Amino acid sequence: SFDERLSSQATTMRQPPSFEAYREFDQGLELYLRSIGLDRNAIRHFHRAFAADTSFVTPLIYASLIHNNLLEWEQSDSLVGIMERYRARLSDYDRHWLDYLQARVKGENAEALRAIRRAAELAPGSKAALNQAYLAGINNRPREAVDALLTLDPDRGPMRGYSWYFYALVMNYLALGEHENALDAARRFRATYGDEPEILAFEALALAGLGHHAQVNILLDEVAALPEDGMELGVWITSVAAFQRNRGDIEAAQNTIDRAIRWLEGRLPETKSTADWRLDYAWSLYVADRCDEAHDVARRLSQEFPQNVDYRGLVGLVAACLGDRDEAIEMSQWLESLGTPYLM
């Protein structure tokens, strides 16, 4: 009840967990929040918490969420199966979370939104509101996403230290065309979490929405000057260019995408030989409307990795850009024919 990360949902619990279980959960939750739900080490603590008190199912919910975030759907589904065996013991709040997770592993995003919405209604101010916002965005409901996020305080409770809150707020304001609000959220994001590439890129996106392209260029200079970390810098610069192009700011978009391509082409040879670099490079060429070059890169990738959905999907996208209707339909039909589980 006195843990601000859990107090909003504490009243929904049937009974408190044992102290040993809570202590393990506390350690896992700290790792979870610090890594925005991506730290595998947190999973170990969550499993220990559940082992210490099997009436306390919340740790398995968080472990399953980490597997979701890492796109490890089979592992998430396995935990869902364990939780299902304890359904009768769960609070209504946790049952809605279980329904949410079941829908997610099946790719049923509309049902997932309905389930997590019910959890958020039961525990206002809980983490359920964040996942409601995430699924609302996926279901093309940005107003609901923003409304859910505004029920949360980013500086305390379950959002303290959880940077994804601002990511979601900026992106959904942009989807609504509320660029002033997006810029305000992006600047709060930067003030709280510092000069990371994606944080600067979110501010650039908001400025681009307002047509302030000179300020966009200043920010992109800052992005390009940051220490290199994989291909993230090139990806974020390309994202800004794509946004400008979609708004019809063609000249600004061309300047930005040229910058992204130069950055990608300036990587070391060992980086440029990787599949990840080639995928990002093909996408940048596509945004630059250099679709013939993008097609060559994407086609080679799909030939090397014929079962990769991303690569073959990109081939279809670029084929459509080139006016090759037959190849675009071929890729679309191949994607539609896939029947393997856990396809999101």
Short mmCIF file of C-alpha atoms in Angstrom, two decimals:
data_model
loop_
_atom_site.label_atom_id
_atom_site.label_comp_id
_atom_site.label_asym_id
_atom_site.label_seq_id
_atom_site.Cartn_x
_atom_site.Cartn_y
_atom_site.Cartn_z
CA SER A 1 0.00 0.00 0.00
CA PHE A 2 2.92 2.34 0.67
CA ASP A 3 4.87 1.38 -2.48
CA GLU A 4 3.95 4.19 -4.89
CA ARG A 5 4.53 1.86 -7.86
CA LEU A 6 1.80 -0.49 -6.62
CA SER A 7 -0.47 1.51 -4.34
CA SER A 8 -3.08 2.13 -7.05
CA GLN A 9 -3.61 -1.60 -7.50
CA ALA A 10 -3.04 -2.67 -3.88
CA THR A 11 -6.75 -2.43 -3.07
CA THR A 12 -7.51 -4.95 -5.83
CA MET A 13 -5.33 -7.68 -4.25
CA ARG A 14 -7.06 -10.44 -2.33
CA GLN A 15 -4.18 -10.66 0.12
CA PRO A 16 -0.68 -9.21 0.39
CA PRO A 17 2.24 -11.39 -0.71
CA SER A 18 4.79 -12.82 1.69
CA PHE A 19 7.67 -10.50 2.49
CA GLU A 20 10.16 -12.77 0.71
CA ALA A 21 8.03 -12.70 -2.45
CA TYR A 22 7.64 -8.92 -2.26
CA ARG A 23 11.38 -8.44 -1.80
CA GLU A 24 12.18 -10.45 -4.94
CA PHE A 25 9.43 -8.66 -6.85
CA ASP A 26 10.78 -5.28 -5.72
CA GLN A 27 14.23 -6.09 -7.12
CA GLY A 28 12.74 -7.28 -10.40
CA LEU A 29 10.52 -4.24 -10.71
CA GLU A 30 13.45 -1.86 -10.26
CA LEU A 31 15.28 -3.58 -13.12
CA TYR A 32 12.09 -3.60 -15.20
CA LEU A 33 11.48 0.13 -14.83
CA ARG A 34 15.12 1.10 -15.37
CA SER A 35 15.25 -0.83 -18.65
CA ILE A 36 11.69 0.07 -19.82
CA GLY A 37 10.76 -3.58 -19.60
CA LEU A 38 13.71 -5.11 -21.43
CA ASP A 39 16.01 -6.49 -18.71
CA ARG A 40 16.12 -10.30 -18.70
CA ASN A 41 17.63 -10.26 -15.21
CA ALA A 42 14.31 -8.98 -13.90
CA ILE A 43 12.64 -12.19 -15.09
CA ARG A 44 14.73 -14.23 -12.65
CA HIS A 45 13.53 -12.13 -9.71
CA PHE A 46 9.92 -12.36 -10.86
CA HIS A 47 10.10 -16.15 -11.02
CA ARG A 48 11.65 -16.27 -7.55
CA ALA A 49 8.86 -14.04 -6.23
CA PHE A 50 6.18 -16.34 -7.60
CA ALA A 51 7.99 -19.43 -6.28
CA ALA A 52 8.06 -17.85 -2.82
CA ASP A 53 4.30 -17.18 -2.86
CA THR A 54 2.14 -18.71 -5.60
CA SER A 55 -0.83 -16.59 -4.54
CA PHE A 56 1.15 -13.58 -5.82
CA VAL A 57 0.74 -13.74 -9.60
CA THR A 58 1.71 -10.14 -10.39
CA PRO A 59 5.41 -11.09 -10.87
CA LEU A 60 4.49 -13.51 -13.67
CA ILE A 61 2.52 -10.74 -15.37
CA TYR A 62 5.65 -8.59 -15.47
CA ALA A 63 7.83 -11.51 -16.60
CA SER A 64 5.40 -12.15 -19.46
CA LEU A 65 5.45 -8.45 -20.37
CA ILE A 66 9.24 -8.54 -20.69
CA HIS A 67 8.99 -11.50 -23.06
CA ASN A 68 6.36 -9.51 -25.02
CA ASN A 69 8.69 -6.53 -25.26
CA LEU A 70 11.51 -8.78 -26.47
CA LEU A 71 9.14 -10.39 -29.03
CA GLU A 72 9.58 -13.74 -27.27
CA TRP A 73 6.00 -14.78 -27.75
CA GLU A 74 6.43 -18.49 -27.02
CA GLN A 75 7.95 -17.77 -23.61
CA SER A 76 5.21 -15.26 -22.86
CA ASP A 77 2.56 -17.78 -23.87
CA SER A 78 4.13 -20.36 -21.55
CA LEU A 79 3.76 -18.00 -18.59
CA VAL A 80 0.19 -17.23 -19.61
CA GLY A 81 -0.51 -20.97 -19.40
CA ILE A 82 0.86 -21.09 -15.85
CA MET A 83 -1.22 -18.09 -14.80
CA GLU A 84 -4.34 -19.60 -16.33
CA ARG A 85 -4.05 -22.50 -13.86
CA TYR A 86 -4.38 -19.96 -11.04
CA ARG A 87 -7.23 -17.94 -12.59
CA ALA A 88 -9.68 -18.74 -9.81
CA ARG A 89 -7.29 -17.25 -7.26
CA LEU A 90 -6.72 -14.01 -9.14
CA SER A 91 -8.21 -10.65 -8.33
CA ASP A 92 -10.41 -9.11 -11.01
CA TYR A 93 -7.56 -6.73 -11.82
CA ASP A 94 -5.07 -9.56 -12.42
CA ARG A 95 -7.65 -11.54 -14.41
CA HIS A 96 -7.98 -8.63 -16.82
CA TRP A 97 -4.17 -8.56 -17.16
CA LEU A 98 -4.22 -12.29 -17.91
CA ASP A 99 -6.89 -11.73 -20.58
CA TYR A 100 -4.74 -8.96 -22.01
CA LEU A 101 -1.67 -11.19 -22.22
CA GLN A 102 -3.64 -14.05 -23.76
CA ALA A 103 -4.94 -11.73 -26.46
CA ARG A 104 -1.48 -10.30 -27.11
CA VAL A 105 0.17 -13.68 -27.77
CA LYS A 106 -2.66 -14.45 -30.20
CA GLY A 107 -2.24 -11.12 -31.98
CA GLU A 108 -5.80 -10.11 -31.06
CA ASN A 109 -5.08 -6.45 -30.37
CA ALA A 110 -8.67 -5.22 -30.21
CA GLU A 111 -9.47 -7.79 -27.52
CA ALA A 112 -6.25 -6.94 -25.70
CA LEU A 113 -7.31 -3.29 -25.59
CA ARG A 114 -10.71 -4.19 -24.15
CA ALA A 115 -9.10 -6.31 -21.42
CA ILE A 116 -6.49 -3.78 -20.33
CA ARG A 117 -9.05 -0.98 -20.44
CA ARG A 118 -11.07 -2.88 -17.81
CA ALA A 119 -7.95 -3.28 -15.65
CA ALA A 120 -7.23 0.46 -15.88
CA GLU A 121 -10.80 1.25 -14.85
CA LEU A 122 -10.43 -0.95 -11.76
CA ALA A 123 -7.13 0.65 -10.69
CA PRO A 124 -6.84 4.27 -11.89
CA GLY A 125 -3.25 5.45 -11.94
CA SER A 126 -1.84 1.93 -12.30
CA LYS A 127 0.48 0.64 -15.00
CA ALA A 128 -2.59 -0.73 -16.78
CA ALA A 129 -3.21 2.81 -18.09
CA LEU A 130 0.17 2.77 -19.85
CA ASN A 131 -0.61 -0.52 -21.58
CA GLN A 132 -4.06 0.82 -22.44
CA ALA A 133 -2.32 3.72 -24.18
CA TYR A 134 0.02 1.33 -26.02
CA LEU A 135 -2.83 -0.83 -27.32
CA ALA A 136 -4.99 2.20 -28.11
CA GLY A 137 -2.17 3.43 -30.34
CA ILE A 138 -1.90 0.05 -32.06
CA ASN A 139 -5.67 0.11 -32.63
CA ASN A 140 -5.47 3.61 -34.16
CA ARG A 141 -7.13 5.31 -31.20
CA PRO A 142 -4.62 8.07 -30.37
CA ARG A 143 -7.11 10.19 -28.42
CA GLU A 144 -7.82 7.31 -26.05
CA ALA A 145 -4.06 6.76 -25.75
CA VAL A 146 -3.42 10.38 -24.76
CA ASP A 147 -6.34 10.42 -22.32
CA ALA A 148 -5.02 7.25 -20.63
CA LEU A 149 -1.50 8.67 -20.36
CA LEU A 150 -2.73 11.92 -18.84
CA THR A 151 -4.19 9.95 -15.91
CA LEU A 152 -0.60 9.04 -14.95
CA ASP A 153 2.10 11.13 -13.32
CA PRO A 154 5.41 10.57 -15.17
CA ASP A 155 7.43 11.61 -12.09
CA ARG A 156 6.06 9.17 -9.54
CA GLY A 157 4.18 5.94 -9.08
CA PRO A 158 4.49 3.24 -11.75
CA MET A 159 5.84 5.74 -14.30
CA ARG A 160 8.77 7.01 -12.22
CA GLY A 161 11.89 6.18 -14.25
CA TYR A 162 9.84 4.72 -17.12
CA SER A 163 10.82 6.75 -20.17
CA TRP A 164 8.39 5.02 -22.53
CA TYR A 165 5.62 7.21 -21.06
CA PHE A 166 6.94 10.24 -22.95
CA TYR A 167 7.60 8.23 -26.12
CA ALA A 168 3.94 7.22 -26.20
CA LEU A 169 2.69 10.70 -25.35
CA VAL A 170 4.71 12.40 -28.11
CA MET A 171 3.81 9.86 -30.78
CA ASN A 172 0.09 9.96 -30.04
CA TYR A 173 0.02 13.77 -29.97
CA LEU A 174 1.72 13.66 -33.38
CA ALA A 175 -0.89 11.20 -34.64
CA LEU A 176 -3.58 13.68 -33.55
CA GLY A 177 -1.79 16.58 -35.25
CA GLU A 178 -1.40 18.34 -31.90
CA HIS A 179 2.16 19.44 -32.57
CA GLU A 180 2.43 22.08 -29.83
CA ASN A 181 1.45 19.47 -27.24
CA ALA A 182 3.89 17.03 -28.84
CA LEU A 183 6.70 19.57 -28.59
CA ASP A 184 5.91 20.29 -24.93
CA ALA A 185 5.95 16.54 -24.16
CA ALA A 186 9.19 16.05 -26.12
CA ARG A 187 10.91 18.83 -24.19
CA ARG A 188 9.74 17.38 -20.88
CA PHE A 189 11.10 14.04 -22.13
CA ARG A 190 14.51 15.62 -22.81
CA ALA A 191 14.58 17.52 -19.51
CA THR A 192 13.88 14.29 -17.63
CA TYR A 193 16.02 11.77 -19.49
CA GLY A 194 18.73 13.76 -21.29
CA ASP A 195 20.15 13.88 -24.80
CA GLU A 196 19.55 10.38 -26.16
CA PRO A 197 19.18 10.00 -29.95
CA GLU A 198 15.52 9.04 -29.85
CA ILE A 199 14.69 11.83 -27.40
CA LEU A 200 16.24 14.47 -29.67
CA ALA A 201 14.47 12.85 -32.62
CA PHE A 202 11.08 13.14 -30.90
CA GLU A 203 11.68 16.86 -30.40
CA ALA A 204 12.70 17.11 -34.07
CA LEU A 205 9.49 15.34 -35.11
CA ALA A 206 7.38 17.81 -33.14
CA LEU A 207 9.28 20.76 -34.60
CA ALA A 208 8.85 19.32 -38.09
CA GLY A 209 5.11 19.10 -37.45
CA LEU A 210 5.15 22.82 -36.71
CA GLY A 211 7.20 23.52 -39.85
CA HIS A 212 10.24 24.74 -37.89
CA HIS A 213 12.77 23.06 -40.16
CA ALA A 214 15.76 25.26 -39.24
CA GLN A 215 15.38 24.12 -35.63
CA VAL A 216 14.99 20.54 -36.87
CA ASN A 217 18.38 20.82 -38.58
CA ILE A 218 20.01 22.13 -35.41
CA LEU A 219 18.66 19.17 -33.45
CA LEU A 220 19.74 16.69 -36.12
CA ASP A 221 23.25 18.15 -35.93
CA GLU A 222 23.14 17.27 -32.23
CA VAL A 223 21.87 13.76 -33.03
CA ALA A 224 24.63 13.13 -35.57
CA ALA A 225 27.28 14.31 -33.07
CA LEU A 226 26.27 11.76 -30.43
CA PRO A 227 28.39 8.62 -29.90
CA GLU A 228 27.51 5.89 -32.37
CA ASP A 229 25.38 3.04 -31.04
CA GLY A 230 24.55 0.57 -33.78
CA MET A 231 22.33 2.07 -36.48
CA GLU A 232 20.02 3.99 -34.14
CA LEU A 233 21.18 7.43 -35.21
CA GLY A 234 20.53 6.73 -38.88
CA VAL A 235 17.15 5.19 -38.09
CA TRP A 236 15.98 8.22 -36.11
CA ILE A 237 17.15 10.70 -38.75
CA THR A 238 15.30 8.66 -41.38
CA SER A 239 12.18 8.70 -39.20
CA VAL A 240 12.22 12.50 -39.18
CA ALA A 241 12.62 12.55 -42.97
CA ALA A 242 9.70 10.15 -43.42
CA PHE A 243 7.52 12.36 -41.21
CA GLN A 244 8.45 15.47 -43.19
CA ARG A 245 7.71 13.70 -46.48
CA ASN A 246 4.33 12.50 -45.22
CA ARG A 247 3.49 16.10 -44.31
CA GLY A 248 4.36 17.23 -47.81
CA ASP A 249 7.54 19.10 -46.79
CA ILE A 250 9.46 17.57 -49.68
CA GLU A 251 12.51 19.84 -49.73
CA ALA A 252 13.06 19.53 -45.98
CA ALA A 253 12.53 15.78 -46.18
CA GLN A 254 15.10 15.46 -48.95
CA ASN A 255 17.71 17.36 -46.95
CA THR A 256 17.05 15.18 -43.91
CA ILE A 257 17.11 11.86 -45.74
CA ASP A 258 20.32 12.82 -47.54
CA ARG A 259 21.82 13.39 -44.10
CA ALA A 260 20.63 9.94 -42.92
CA ILE A 261 22.05 8.20 -45.98
CA ARG A 262 25.40 9.94 -45.59
CA TRP A 263 25.50 8.86 -41.96
CA LEU A 264 24.70 5.23 -42.84
CA GLU A 265 27.19 5.16 -45.69
CA GLY A 266 29.89 6.46 -43.35
CA ARG A 267 29.79 3.41 -41.07
CA LEU A 268 32.69 1.00 -40.84
CA PRO A 269 32.85 -1.87 -43.39
CA GLU A 270 32.13 -4.51 -40.74
CA THR A 271 28.94 -2.65 -39.78
CA LYS A 272 27.85 -2.23 -43.40
CA SER A 273 28.13 -5.99 -43.94
CA THR A 274 25.45 -6.76 -41.35
CA ALA A 275 21.84 -7.52 -42.22
CA ASP A 276 20.65 -4.84 -39.80
CA TRP A 277 22.63 -2.13 -41.59
CA ARG A 278 21.38 -3.30 -44.99
CA LEU A 279 17.76 -3.24 -43.81
CA ASP A 280 18.10 0.30 -42.43
CA TYR A 281 19.92 1.42 -45.56
CA ALA A 282 17.20 0.00 -47.82
CA TRP A 283 14.53 1.77 -45.78
CA SER A 284 16.41 5.07 -46.03
CA LEU A 285 16.74 4.65 -49.79
CA TYR A 286 13.00 3.99 -49.97
CA VAL A 287 12.22 7.17 -47.99
CA ALA A 288 14.57 9.04 -50.38
CA ASP A 289 12.45 7.74 -53.29
CA ARG A 290 15.48 5.82 -54.60
CA CYS A 291 13.32 2.76 -54.94
CA ASP A 292 15.38 0.92 -57.56
CA GLU A 293 18.42 0.96 -55.25
CA ALA A 294 16.27 0.05 -52.23
CA HIS A 295 14.84 -2.87 -54.19
CA ASP A 296 18.28 -4.28 -54.94
CA VAL A 297 19.27 -4.24 -51.27
CA ALA A 298 15.94 -5.62 -50.03
CA ARG A 299 15.84 -8.33 -52.68
CA ARG A 300 19.31 -9.60 -51.75
CA LEU A 301 18.34 -9.69 -48.09
CA SER A 302 15.16 -11.65 -48.79
CA GLN A 303 17.08 -14.13 -50.92
CA GLU A 304 19.59 -14.73 -48.13
CA PHE A 305 16.85 -14.97 -45.47
CA PRO A 306 13.77 -16.21 -47.37
CA GLN A 307 11.62 -16.73 -44.26
CA ASN A 308 12.22 -13.29 -42.79
CA VAL A 309 8.94 -11.36 -42.74
CA ASP A 310 10.58 -7.92 -42.49
CA TYR A 311 12.80 -8.44 -45.51
CA ARG A 312 10.14 -9.87 -47.78
CA GLY A 313 7.66 -7.25 -46.63
CA LEU A 314 10.14 -4.54 -47.57
CA VAL A 315 10.56 -6.12 -51.01
CA GLY A 316 6.80 -5.84 -51.51
CA LEU A 317 6.74 -2.24 -50.31
CA VAL A 318 9.55 -1.20 -52.63
CA ALA A 319 8.01 -3.14 -55.52
CA ALA A 320 4.85 -1.09 -55.04
CA CYS A 321 6.99 2.07 -55.10
CA LEU A 322 8.41 0.93 -58.46
CA GLY A 323 4.95 0.14 -59.84
CA ASP A 324 5.68 -3.60 -59.97
CA ARG A 325 2.19 -4.74 -59.08
CA ASP A 326 2.89 -8.44 -59.63
CA GLU A 327 5.79 -8.61 -57.18
CA ALA A 328 3.95 -6.50 -54.62
CA ILE A 329 0.97 -8.86 -54.77
CA GLU A 330 3.26 -11.88 -54.58
CA MET A 331 4.83 -10.61 -51.36
CA SER A 332 1.43 -9.66 -49.94
CA GLN A 333 0.02 -13.11 -50.65
CA TRP A 334 3.06 -14.79 -49.12
CA LEU A 335 2.63 -12.77 -45.93
CA GLU A 336 -1.09 -13.53 -45.84
CA SER A 337 -0.46 -17.26 -46.24
CA LEU A 338 1.76 -17.55 -43.15
CA GLY A 339 0.18 -19.75 -40.53
CA THR A 340 2.89 -20.01 -37.91
CA PRO A 341 1.98 -18.91 -34.37
CA TYR A 342 2.90 -15.62 -32.74
CA LEU A 343 2.75 -13.47 -35.85
CA MET A 344 1.92 -10.01 -34.60
#
